């Protein structure tokens, strides 16, 4: 508590003097506006101008110092969505001397993280665009701790999931509209601006049709680390894990098996499953398990996560609620249902999540291919998929099409029309897909024993050559095991050797179980070869190549 007080009571005069003398200081990471996060001392905000302000003095710092490139197009992205032109951050500049003529600044003592939420109404966006990026941005900068203050600058109200944002720190997040309560000019003593994009796996289709990001940098491990931290904040303990950790007896495993259940995520306003009761019965019968329904309209978020975190399977229509699959236990199955004319392969935020390496979820989709089982809503407002506002021809074309063509975000009427259909799930075809999909489910045991420790380089690689006849030569290569191997239990260790004739683009690859080999096939006398060696654990964990060896035969 004394820390709270001493922090809150920063000496006003010292702060003001410091701002006047030193001005604002900024140092950033990132070469491009799309991968930049900036740290500021004394970044100010004018609620009158609705602009951030950088005060120049003799000792202010601005790195990168971009000159007017700062506006091409912006200093940085304020949300985690890449290069979105409504999400840019920049500041205005003033000389520190102007402070004399300005309203007295109010200083914010907390270390602050300033960002835009992208779409706080939608649960998928809340997690993917805001919570995960903010969580890991805070991990990146250690002074963004549990006492950090978050400021949301996108200008929206709290939204339906504000309690989730409140889990990120112990201090109440501030909304843009609340900043004016602090007076005309407020100055953040220490702040970070922007979000890490390291955890995002999906792009929503602003410049090309939606799909997984080109270079995904997150694994299931980090997602599960975040999910666990959030569950702890929500006071949810995973029943199953608590028990399993204690080493379960045969009896306990038997009981666990009996306790297994399937969760069906129900939507009650749009994109309905019209025969939910029938679907639930079919699932219960097929898997001999209890089936539990959850819904955002009827339950608190923590109580939903409590259910999902111990479910063996989650069944849901395509939609934002499927982001909760990150809370499923390892080894669980995600079953995503798609309405008529929606191609599952083109809408894969949840598939991508479930199949991230180390996420250890099994993913299955089902699509309605029977037009008679779909219920359309042509007369709804356009944002709920209505098409009545379109030309008659266009309406006819949409109605006649059985596949939504590839499209960009976000207002494509054919896409909205199809994705907001309700569906009568054809039970036989659904069970067929499910049974089929479960056949290829890997056992968790196998995935669990698979290590993720990569080999080091092979050491002390040596080559020897000998010329046998004018047409024949030999090349003997040997090496020592990677340094880390002696500390590891690895099921299978192999070595890959590439032999490349100097000046050629191609090479001959060999996979070998031993640490030396004499190559004679395709080895020519009086030729220069480059030899590359690397170690491979368990078939697919590749190590780095050791420095190549150059040899003359
Ligand atoms: N939502 C819901 N029940 C419904 C329809 C929507 O809980 O019947 C939630 C949904 O999970 C999401 C938000 O409302 O968080 C917006 O839904 P929308 O259909 O616009 O988005 P989508 O689910 O397609 O991402």
Coordinates of C-alpha atoms and ligand atoms in Angstrom, one line a residue:
X1 CA 0.0 0.0 0.0
X2 CA 2.8 2.4 0.8
X3 CA 4.1 1.7 -2.7
X4 CA 0.7 2.8 -4.1
X5 CA 0.9 6.0 -2.1
X6 CA 4.5 6.9 -2.9
X7 CA 3.8 6.2 -6.6
X8 CA 0.7 8.3 -6.6
X9 CA 2.4 11.2 -4.8
X10 CA 5.1 12.0 -7.3
X11 CA 6.3 15.4 -6.6
X12 CA 4.3 17.6 -8.9
X13 CA 6.9 20.4 -9.1
X14 CA 9.7 18.0 -9.8
X15 CA 7.7 16.3 -12.6
X16 CA 6.8 19.6 -14.1
X17 CA 10.3 20.9 -14.0
X18 CA 11.6 17.7 -15.5
X19 CA 9.1 18.0 -18.4
X20 CA 10.0 21.6 -19.0
X21 CA 13.7 21.0 -18.9
X22 CA 14.0 17.6 -20.6
X23 CA 10.9 17.5 -22.7
X24 CA 9.6 14.2 -24.0
X25 CA 12.0 11.2 -24.6
X26 CA 11.1 8.4 -26.9
X27 CA 13.1 5.2 -27.8
X28 CA 11.5 2.5 -30.0
X29 CA 12.1 -1.0 -31.2
X30 CA 11.3 -1.9 -34.8
X31 CA 12.5 -0.8 -38.2
X32 CA 9.0 -0.4 -39.6
X33 CA 5.9 1.1 -38.3
X34 CA 4.3 -2.4 -38.3
X35 CA 6.8 -3.9 -35.9
X36 CA 7.4 -0.9 -33.6
X37 CA 6.7 -0.4 -29.9
X38 CA 7.8 2.9 -28.4
X39 CA 8.7 3.8 -24.8
X40 CA 8.2 7.3 -23.7
X41 CA 9.1 9.5 -20.7
X42 CA 6.6 12.3 -20.5
X43 CA 4.4 11.6 -23.4
X44 CA 1.5 14.0 -23.1
X45 CA -2.1 14.0 -24.3
X46 CA -4.3 17.0 -25.0
X47 CA -7.9 16.0 -24.6
X48 CA -8.8 19.3 -26.3
X49 CA -7.0 18.4 -29.5
X50 CA -7.5 14.7 -29.0
X51 CA -3.8 14.3 -29.8
X52 CA -0.7 13.0 -28.1
X53 CA 2.0 15.7 -27.8
X54 CA 5.8 15.4 -27.9
X55 CA 7.6 18.3 -26.1
X56 CA 10.9 19.3 -27.6
X57 CA 13.7 20.6 -25.4
X58 CA 17.4 20.6 -25.6
X59 CA 17.6 17.2 -24.1
X60 CA 14.6 15.4 -25.7
X61 CA 15.2 12.2 -27.6
X62 CA 13.3 10.8 -30.5
X63 CA 14.6 7.5 -31.8
X64 CA 13.9 6.6 -34.6
X65 CA 14.2 10.1 -35.8
X66 CA 12.3 9.8 -39.0
X67 CA 11.7 13.5 -39.9
X68 CA 8.6 13.7 -42.0
X69 CA 8.8 10.0 -42.8
X70 CA 7.0 9.7 -39.5
X71 CA 3.8 10.4 -41.5
X72 CA 4.5 7.8 -44.2
X73 CA 2.2 6.4 -43.1
X74 CA 2.6 6.6 -39.3
X75 CA 5.0 6.1 -36.4
X76 CA 3.4 2.8 -35.5
X77 CA 0.3 0.6 -35.5
X78 CA -1.7 1.2 -32.3
X79 CA -3.6 -2.1 -32.6
X80 CA -2.1 -5.5 -33.3
X81 CA -3.8 -5.6 -36.8
X82 CA -1.0 -5.0 -39.3
X83 CA -0.9 -1.6 -41.1
X84 CA -4.6 -0.8 -40.7
X85 CA -5.1 2.8 -41.7
X86 CA -7.6 3.5 -38.9
X87 CA -5.2 2.3 -36.3
X88 CA -2.1 4.4 -36.7
X89 CA -0.4 6.3 -33.9
X90 CA 1.4 9.6 -34.2
X91 CA 1.9 12.7 -32.0
X92 CA 2.0 16.4 -32.5
X93 CA 5.1 18.3 -31.6
X94 CA 5.6 21.5 -29.5
X95 CA 8.5 23.2 -27.9
X96 CA 8.7 22.7 -24.2
X97 CA 8.6 26.5 -23.8
X98 CA 5.0 26.3 -25.0
X99 CA 4.1 24.7 -21.7
X100 CA 4.1 28.2 -20.1
X101 CA 1.0 29.1 -22.1
X102 CA -0.8 25.8 -21.7
X103 CA -3.1 24.4 -19.1
X104 CA -1.3 22.9 -16.1
X105 CA -0.5 19.2 -16.9
X106 CA -1.8 16.4 -14.8
X107 CA 0.8 13.7 -14.4
X108 CA -0.1 9.9 -14.5
X109 CA 2.4 8.1 -12.2
X110 CA 1.6 4.6 -13.4
X111 CA 3.6 2.8 -16.1
X112 CA 1.1 2.9 -18.9
X113 CA 0.5 0.7 -22.0
X114 CA -1.3 2.7 -24.7
X115 CA -3.1 0.8 -27.4
X116 CA -6.2 0.4 -29.6
X117 CA -8.5 -2.5 -29.1
X118 CA -9.5 -3.6 -32.6
X119 CA -13.0 -4.9 -32.1
X120 CA -14.0 -5.2 -28.5
X121 CA -17.5 -6.4 -29.3
X122 CA -16.3 -9.7 -30.8
X123 CA -14.8 -12.4 -28.6
X124 CA -12.3 -13.7 -31.2
X125 CA -11.0 -10.2 -31.8
X126 CA -10.8 -9.5 -28.0
X127 CA -8.5 -12.5 -27.6
X128 CA -6.5 -12.5 -30.8
X129 CA -6.1 -8.8 -31.4
X130 CA -6.0 -7.4 -27.8
X131 CA -5.6 -9.8 -24.8
X132 CA -2.9 -12.0 -26.2
X133 CA -0.8 -9.2 -27.7
X134 CA -1.2 -7.0 -24.6
X135 CA -0.3 -9.9 -22.3
X136 CA 2.9 -10.6 -24.1
X137 CA 3.8 -7.0 -24.7
X138 CA 3.6 -6.7 -20.9
X139 CA 5.9 -9.7 -20.6
X140 CA 8.3 -8.1 -22.9
X141 CA 8.7 -5.0 -20.7
X142 CA 9.2 -5.8 -17.1
X143 CA 7.9 -2.5 -15.8
X144 CA 4.6 -3.3 -17.4
X145 CA 3.7 -5.4 -14.4
X146 CA 0.5 -6.1 -12.5
X147 CA 0.4 -2.4 -11.5
X148 CA 0.5 -1.2 -15.1
X149 CA -2.2 1.1 -16.4
X150 CA -3.8 0.3 -19.8
X151 CA -5.2 3.0 -21.9
X152 CA -7.5 2.1 -24.8
X153 CA -7.5 4.8 -27.5
X154 CA -9.8 3.3 -30.1
X155 CA -12.6 5.4 -28.7
X156 CA -15.2 2.7 -28.0
X157 CA -17.0 2.2 -24.7
X158 CA -16.2 -0.6 -22.3
X159 CA -17.9 -3.3 -24.5
X160 CA -19.3 -6.6 -23.4
X161 CA -15.9 -8.2 -22.5
X162 CA -14.4 -5.4 -20.4
X163 CA -14.0 -7.8 -17.4
X164 CA -11.5 -9.8 -19.5
X165 CA -9.4 -6.7 -20.2
X166 CA -9.5 -6.0 -16.4
X167 CA -7.7 -9.3 -15.8
X168 CA -4.5 -7.9 -17.5
X169 CA -3.5 -5.7 -14.5
X170 CA -4.8 -4.7 -11.1
X171 CA -5.5 -1.2 -12.2
X172 CA -8.7 -0.2 -14.0
X173 CA -8.1 0.3 -17.7
X174 CA -8.8 3.8 -19.0
X175 CA -10.9 4.6 -22.1
X176 CA -10.2 7.5 -24.4
X177 CA -13.4 9.3 -23.4
X178 CA -12.2 9.2 -19.7
X179 CA -9.0 11.0 -20.4
X180 CA -10.7 14.3 -20.5
X181 CA -11.6 13.8 -16.8
X182 CA -7.9 14.3 -16.1
X183 CA -8.0 17.8 -17.4
X184 CA -6.9 19.4 -20.7
X185 CA -3.4 18.2 -20.7
X186 CA -2.2 14.9 -19.1
X187 CA 1.3 13.6 -19.2
X188 CA 2.3 9.9 -18.8
X189 CA 5.4 9.7 -16.7
X190 CA 6.4 6.4 -18.3
X191 CA 4.5 4.8 -21.1
X192 CA 4.7 2.2 -23.8
X193 CA 2.8 2.7 -27.1
X194 CA 1.8 -0.1 -29.4
X195 CA 1.3 -3.9 -29.2
X196 CA 3.5 -6.9 -30.0
X197 CA 2.2 -8.8 -33.1
X198 CA 4.2 -11.8 -32.2
X199 CA 1.2 -13.9 -31.0
X200 CA -1.2 -13.2 -33.8
X201 CA -1.9 -16.0 -36.3
X202 CA -4.7 -14.7 -38.5
X203 CA -5.2 -11.9 -41.0
X204 CA -8.8 -10.8 -41.6
X205 CA -8.7 -10.1 -45.3
X206 CA -8.2 -6.4 -45.7
X207 CA -5.7 -6.6 -48.5
X208 CA -6.0 -10.3 -49.5
X209 CA -8.7 -12.8 -48.7
X210 CA -8.5 -13.8 -45.0
X211 CA -6.3 -16.6 -43.9
X212 CA -3.5 -17.7 -41.5
X213 CA -0.6 -15.1 -41.3
X214 CA 2.3 -15.9 -43.6
X215 CA 4.9 -16.2 -40.9
X216 CA 3.3 -17.5 -37.7
X217 CA 5.6 -17.0 -34.7
X218 CA 3.6 -18.3 -31.9
X219 CA 3.1 -21.9 -30.7
X220 CA 0.6 -23.7 -28.6
X221 CA 3.0 -23.4 -25.7
X222 CA 2.6 -19.6 -25.4
X223 CA -1.2 -19.7 -26.1
X224 CA -1.5 -22.2 -23.2
X225 CA 0.7 -20.2 -21.0
X226 CA -1.6 -17.2 -21.5
X227 CA -4.7 -19.3 -21.1
X228 CA -3.5 -20.7 -17.8
X229 CA -2.6 -17.2 -16.5
X230 CA -6.0 -16.0 -17.4
X231 CA -7.7 -18.9 -15.8
X232 CA -5.8 -18.3 -12.6
X233 CA -7.0 -14.7 -12.6
X234 CA -10.5 -16.0 -13.0
X235 CA -10.0 -18.4 -10.1
X236 CA -10.6 -21.5 -12.3
X237 CA -8.7 -24.6 -11.5
X238 CA -8.5 -27.3 -14.1
X239 CA -10.1 -30.3 -12.3
X240 CA -8.6 -32.8 -14.6
X241 CA -5.0 -31.6 -14.4
X242 CA -5.0 -31.2 -10.6
X243 CA -5.9 -34.9 -10.4
X244 CA -3.7 -36.2 -13.1
X245 CA -0.6 -34.5 -11.6
X246 CA -1.0 -36.7 -8.6
X247 CA -0.4 -39.8 -10.7
X248 CA -3.7 -41.4 -11.2
X249 CA -4.6 -45.0 -10.4
X250 CA -6.4 -47.4 -12.6
X251 CA -9.6 -46.6 -10.7
X252 CA -9.2 -42.9 -11.0
X253 CA -8.5 -43.2 -14.8
X254 CA -11.7 -45.3 -15.0
X255 CA -13.6 -42.6 -13.2
X256 CA -12.0 -39.9 -15.4
X257 CA -13.2 -41.7 -18.4
X258 CA -16.7 -41.7 -17.0
X259 CA -16.5 -38.0 -16.3
X260 CA -15.6 -37.2 -19.9
X261 CA -18.0 -34.9 -21.6
X262 CA -18.7 -33.0 -24.8
X263 CA -19.3 -29.2 -24.8
X264 CA -21.7 -27.8 -27.4
X265 CA -21.3 -24.0 -27.8
X266 CA -24.7 -22.6 -28.5
X267 CA -25.5 -19.3 -30.2
X268 CA -28.9 -18.0 -29.5
X269 CA -29.4 -15.0 -31.8
X270 CA -27.7 -15.6 -35.1
X271 CA -26.1 -18.5 -37.1
X272 CA -28.2 -21.0 -35.1
X273 CA -28.1 -24.8 -35.0
X274 CA -31.8 -25.4 -35.5
X275 CA -31.8 -29.0 -34.2
X276 CA -29.5 -28.6 -31.3
X277 CA -31.4 -31.1 -29.1
X278 CA -31.1 -33.7 -31.8
X279 CA -27.4 -33.0 -32.3
X280 CA -26.8 -33.3 -28.6
X281 CA -28.7 -36.7 -28.4
X282 CA -26.6 -38.0 -31.4
X283 CA -23.3 -36.9 -29.8
X284 CA -24.3 -38.5 -26.4
X285 CA -25.2 -41.7 -28.1
X286 CA -22.2 -41.9 -30.4
X287 CA -19.6 -41.2 -27.8
X288 CA -21.4 -42.5 -24.7
X289 CA -20.6 -39.2 -23.0
X290 CA -22.5 -36.4 -21.3
X291 CA -23.1 -33.4 -23.5
X292 CA -23.1 -29.9 -21.9
X293 CA -24.2 -26.7 -23.6
X294 CA -22.6 -23.4 -23.0
X295 CA -23.6 -20.0 -24.3
X296 CA -22.4 -16.4 -24.0
X297 CA -25.9 -15.2 -23.6
X298 CA -26.7 -17.4 -20.6
X299 CA -23.5 -17.9 -18.7
X300 CA -20.7 -15.9 -17.3
X301 CA -17.4 -16.2 -19.2
X302 CA -15.6 -17.8 -16.3
X303 CA -18.3 -20.5 -15.9
X304 CA -18.0 -21.2 -19.6
X305 CA -14.2 -21.6 -19.4
X306 CA -14.7 -23.9 -16.3
X307 CA -16.7 -26.2 -18.5
X308 CA -14.5 -26.0 -21.6
X309 CA -11.3 -26.5 -19.7
X310 CA -12.2 -30.1 -18.9
X311 CA -14.2 -31.1 -22.0
X312 CA -13.0 -33.8 -24.3
X313 CA -14.7 -32.2 -27.3
X314 CA -16.0 -28.8 -28.3
X315 CA -18.7 -28.6 -31.0
X316 CA -19.7 -25.2 -32.3
X317 CA -20.9 -23.2 -35.3
X318 CA -18.1 -21.2 -36.9
X319 CA -18.0 -18.0 -34.9
X320 CA -16.1 -15.9 -32.4
X321 CA -17.1 -18.2 -29.5
X322 CA -14.7 -20.8 -30.9
X323 CA -11.7 -18.8 -29.6
X324 CA -12.5 -20.5 -26.3
X325 CA -11.0 -23.7 -27.7
X326 CA -7.6 -22.3 -26.4
X327 CA -8.9 -23.3 -23.0
X328 CA -9.6 -26.9 -23.9
X329 CA -7.3 -29.5 -22.3
X330 CA -4.6 -31.0 -24.5
X331 CA -5.8 -33.9 -26.6
X332 CA -9.4 -32.5 -27.0
X333 CA -11.2 -32.3 -30.3
X334 CA -12.6 -29.1 -31.9
X335 CA -15.6 -29.6 -34.2
X336 CA -16.5 -26.6 -36.3
X337 CA -19.7 -26.4 -38.2
X338 CA -20.1 -24.3 -41.4
X339 CA -23.4 -23.1 -42.9
X340 CA -24.4 -23.9 -46.5
X341 CA -22.1 -22.4 -49.3
X342 CA -19.4 -21.4 -46.9
X343 CA -16.1 -23.1 -47.8
X344 CA -14.4 -24.1 -44.5
X345 CA -10.9 -24.0 -46.1
X346 CA -11.3 -20.2 -46.6
X347 CA -12.2 -19.3 -43.0
X348 CA -9.6 -20.9 -40.7
X349 CA -9.0 -18.7 -37.6
X350 CA -10.0 -21.6 -35.3
X351 CA -8.5 -24.3 -37.4
X352 CA -5.2 -22.4 -37.4
X353 CA -5.4 -22.0 -33.6
X354 CA -6.2 -25.7 -33.0
X355 CA -3.4 -26.9 -35.2
X356 CA -0.6 -24.6 -34.0
X357 CA 2.4 -26.8 -33.0
X358 CA 2.1 -27.8 -29.4
X359 CA -1.5 -26.8 -29.1
X360 CA -2.3 -30.5 -29.1
X361 CA -5.9 -30.2 -30.3
X362 CA -7.6 -32.3 -32.9
X363 CA -9.5 -30.3 -35.5
X364 CA -12.5 -31.5 -37.5
X365 CA -15.0 -29.5 -39.6
X366 CA -18.4 -30.3 -41.0
X367 CA -20.2 -28.2 -43.6
X368 CA -23.9 -28.2 -44.5
X369 CA -24.1 -29.3 -48.1
X370 CA -27.9 -29.6 -48.2
X371 CA -29.5 -26.5 -49.3
X372 CA -32.9 -27.6 -48.0
X373 CA -31.4 -27.7 -44.5
X374 CA -30.4 -24.0 -44.5
X375 CA -32.6 -21.1 -43.4
X376 CA -31.6 -17.8 -45.0
X377 CA -32.4 -14.2 -43.8
X378 CA -32.6 -12.0 -46.9
X379 CA -34.7 -9.4 -45.2
X380 CA -32.4 -8.6 -42.3
X381 CA -30.2 -5.5 -42.2
X382 CA -27.1 -5.8 -44.4
X383 CA -24.7 -6.3 -41.5
X384 CA -26.6 -9.4 -40.4
X385 CA -26.5 -10.8 -43.9
X386 CA -29.7 -9.2 -45.5
X387 CA -29.6 -8.8 -49.3
X388 CA -32.9 -7.1 -49.9
X389 CA -31.1 -3.8 -50.5
X390 CA -29.2 -5.3 -53.5
X391 CA -30.3 -5.2 -57.2
X392 CA -32.7 -8.1 -58.1
X393 CA -30.1 -9.6 -60.4
X394 CA -27.5 -9.6 -57.7
X395 CA -29.9 -11.2 -55.3
X396 CA -30.7 -13.9 -57.8
X397 CA -27.0 -14.6 -58.4
X398 CA -26.3 -14.9 -54.7
X399 CA -29.3 -17.2 -54.2
X400 CA -28.2 -19.5 -57.1
X401 CA -24.6 -19.8 -55.9
X402 CA -23.5 -22.8 -53.8
X403 CA -20.1 -21.3 -52.9
X404 CA -19.2 -17.9 -51.7
X405 CA -16.3 -16.8 -54.0
X406 CA -13.1 -15.5 -52.4
X407 CA -13.6 -12.0 -51.1
X408 CA -12.1 -9.3 -49.0
X409 CA -13.2 -8.2 -45.6
X410 CA -15.7 -7.0 -44.3
X411 CA -18.9 -6.0 -46.1
X412 CA -19.2 -8.6 -48.8
X413 CA -23.0 -9.1 -49.0
X414 CA -22.8 -12.7 -50.3
X415 CA -20.4 -13.7 -47.5
X416 CA -22.6 -12.0 -44.8
X417 CA -25.7 -13.6 -46.3
X418 CA -24.3 -17.1 -46.2
X419 CA -22.5 -16.9 -42.9
X420 CA -25.6 -15.7 -41.1
X421 CA -27.7 -18.6 -42.2
X422 CA -29.2 -21.0 -39.6
X423 CA -28.6 -24.7 -40.1
X424 CA -30.4 -27.9 -39.6
X425 CA -27.5 -30.2 -39.0
X426 CA -27.9 -33.4 -41.0
X427 CA -27.1 -35.9 -38.3
X428 CA -26.0 -38.9 -40.4
X429 CA -23.5 -36.8 -42.4
X430 CA -22.3 -35.1 -39.3
X431 CA -21.7 -38.4 -37.5
X432 CA -20.0 -39.7 -40.6
X433 CA -17.6 -36.8 -40.7
X434 CA -17.0 -37.0 -37.0
X435 CA -16.3 -40.7 -36.9
X436 CA -14.0 -40.4 -39.9
X437 CA -12.2 -37.4 -38.3
X438 CA -11.6 -39.2 -35.1
X439 CA -9.8 -42.0 -36.9
X440 CA -6.9 -39.8 -37.6
X441 CA -6.8 -38.3 -34.0
X442 CA -3.2 -38.8 -32.7
X443 CA -3.0 -40.3 -29.2
X444 CA -1.9 -37.6 -26.7
X445 CA 0.8 -40.0 -25.4
X446 CA 2.6 -39.9 -28.7
X447 CA 2.6 -36.1 -28.9
X448 CA 3.6 -35.7 -25.3
X449 CA 6.7 -37.8 -25.6
X450 CA 7.7 -35.8 -28.7
X451 CA 10.4 -33.5 -27.5
X452 CA 10.9 -30.0 -28.9
X453 CA 14.6 -29.7 -28.0
X454 CA 16.6 -29.2 -31.2
X455 CA 20.0 -30.7 -31.9
X456 CA 23.1 -28.4 -31.7
X457 CA 25.6 -28.4 -34.5
X458 CA 27.7 -31.5 -35.1
X459 CA 31.2 -30.9 -33.9
X460 CA 34.7 -31.5 -35.2
X461 CA 33.6 -32.4 -38.7
X462 CA 36.5 -33.8 -40.7
X463 CA 36.9 -34.8 -44.3
X464 CA 39.4 -37.0 -46.1
X465 CA 39.7 -37.6 -49.8
X466 CA 41.5 -40.1 -51.9
X467 CA 41.7 -40.7 -55.7
X468 CA 41.4 -44.3 -56.6
X469 CA 41.7 -44.3 -60.4
X470 CA 41.5 -41.5 -62.9
X471 CA 37.6 -41.9 -62.8
X472 CA 37.1 -42.8 -59.1
X473 CA 37.5 -40.9 -55.9
X474 CA 36.4 -41.3 -52.3
X475 CA 35.3 -38.8 -49.7
X476 CA 35.3 -39.8 -46.1
X477 CA 33.4 -37.6 -43.7
X478 CA 33.3 -37.9 -39.9
X479 CA 32.0 -35.8 -37.0
X480 CA 31.2 -35.7 -33.3
X481 CA 27.7 -35.6 -31.8
X482 CA 26.1 -32.2 -30.9
X483 CA 27.1 -31.0 -27.5
X484 CA 23.6 -31.1 -26.0
X485 CA 22.9 -34.7 -27.0
X486 CA 24.8 -36.1 -24.1
X487 CA 22.3 -34.6 -21.7
X488 CA 19.2 -35.8 -23.7
X489 CA 17.3 -38.9 -24.1
X490 CA 16.5 -38.9 -27.8
X491 CA 14.5 -41.7 -29.4
X492 CA 16.2 -41.5 -32.8
X493 CA 19.4 -39.6 -33.8
X494 CA 20.3 -39.3 -37.4
X495 CA 22.6 -37.2 -39.5
X496 CA 22.0 -35.5 -42.8
X497 CA 25.0 -34.9 -45.1
X498 CA 24.8 -32.8 -48.2
X499 CA 27.6 -33.1 -50.8
X500 CA 27.7 -30.2 -53.2
X501 CA 30.0 -29.8 -56.1
X502 CA 31.5 -26.4 -56.0
X503 CA 29.7 -24.0 -58.3
X504 CA 26.6 -26.3 -58.7
X505 CA 23.2 -25.3 -57.2
X506 CA 22.2 -28.9 -56.5
X507 CA 23.5 -31.3 -53.9
X508 CA 23.3 -34.9 -53.0
X509 CA 21.6 -35.5 -49.6
X510 CA 22.2 -38.5 -47.4
X511 CA 20.6 -39.5 -44.2
X512 CA 22.9 -41.6 -42.0
X513 CA 22.6 -43.2 -38.6
X514 CA 26.3 -43.2 -37.8
X515 CA 28.9 -40.5 -37.4
X516 CA 31.1 -41.2 -40.3
X517 CA 30.8 -42.4 -43.9
X518 CA 32.8 -42.9 -47.0
X519 CA 31.1 -41.7 -50.1
X520 CA 32.3 -43.1 -53.4
X521 CA 29.2 -43.0 -55.7
X522 CA 29.2 -39.9 -57.9
X523 CA 32.4 -38.6 -56.4
X524 CA 34.7 -37.4 -59.2
X525 CA 38.5 -37.0 -59.0
X526 CA 40.1 -33.5 -59.1
X527 CA 36.9 -31.8 -58.1
X528 CA 36.1 -29.4 -55.2
X529 CA 33.2 -30.5 -53.0
X530 CA 31.4 -28.7 -50.2
X531 CA 30.2 -31.0 -47.4
X532 CA 27.4 -30.0 -45.0
X533 CA 26.4 -32.0 -41.9
X534 CA 23.5 -31.5 -39.5
X535 CA 21.9 -33.6 -36.8
X536 CA 18.2 -34.6 -36.8
X537 CA 16.3 -35.8 -33.7
X538 CA 13.2 -38.0 -34.0
X539 CA 12.8 -37.6 -37.8
X540 CA 11.8 -33.9 -37.9
X541 CA 13.7 -31.8 -35.3
X542 CA 16.4 -30.4 -37.5
X543 CA 19.6 -28.9 -36.1
X544 CA 21.7 -26.3 -37.8
X545 CA 24.4 -27.2 -40.3
X546 CA 27.9 -27.0 -39.1
X547 CA 30.3 -24.8 -41.1
X548 CA 30.8 -26.5 -44.4
X549 CA 34.0 -28.3 -45.3
X550 CA 35.7 -27.6 -48.6
X551 CA 37.5 -30.6 -50.1
X552 CA 39.5 -31.3 -53.2
X553 CA 39.6 -34.8 -54.5
Ligands
LIG1 N1 -22.6 -14.0 -30.4 C1 -23.2 -14.8 -29.5 N2 -24.4 -15.4 -29.8 C2 -25.0 -15.2 -31.0 C3 -24.4 -14.4 -32.0 C4 -23.2 -13.8 -31.6 O1 -22.7 -15.0 -28.4 O2 -26.1 -15.8 -31.3 C5 -21.3 -13.3 -30.0 C6 -20.2 -13.9 -30.8 O3 -19.6 -15.0 -30.1 C7 -19.3 -12.7 -30.9 C8 -20.2 -11.5 -31.0 O4 -21.4 -12.0 -30.4 O5 -18.4 -12.6 -29.8 C9 -20.4 -11.0 -32.4 O6 -20.9 -12.1 -33.2 P1 -20.8 -12.0 -34.8 O7 -21.7 -13.0 -35.4 O8 -20.9 -10.6 -35.3 O9 -19.3 -12.4 -35.1 P2 -18.6 -13.9 -35.4 O10 -19.1 -14.8 -34.4 O11 -19.0 -14.2 -36.8 O12 -17.1 -13.6 -35.3

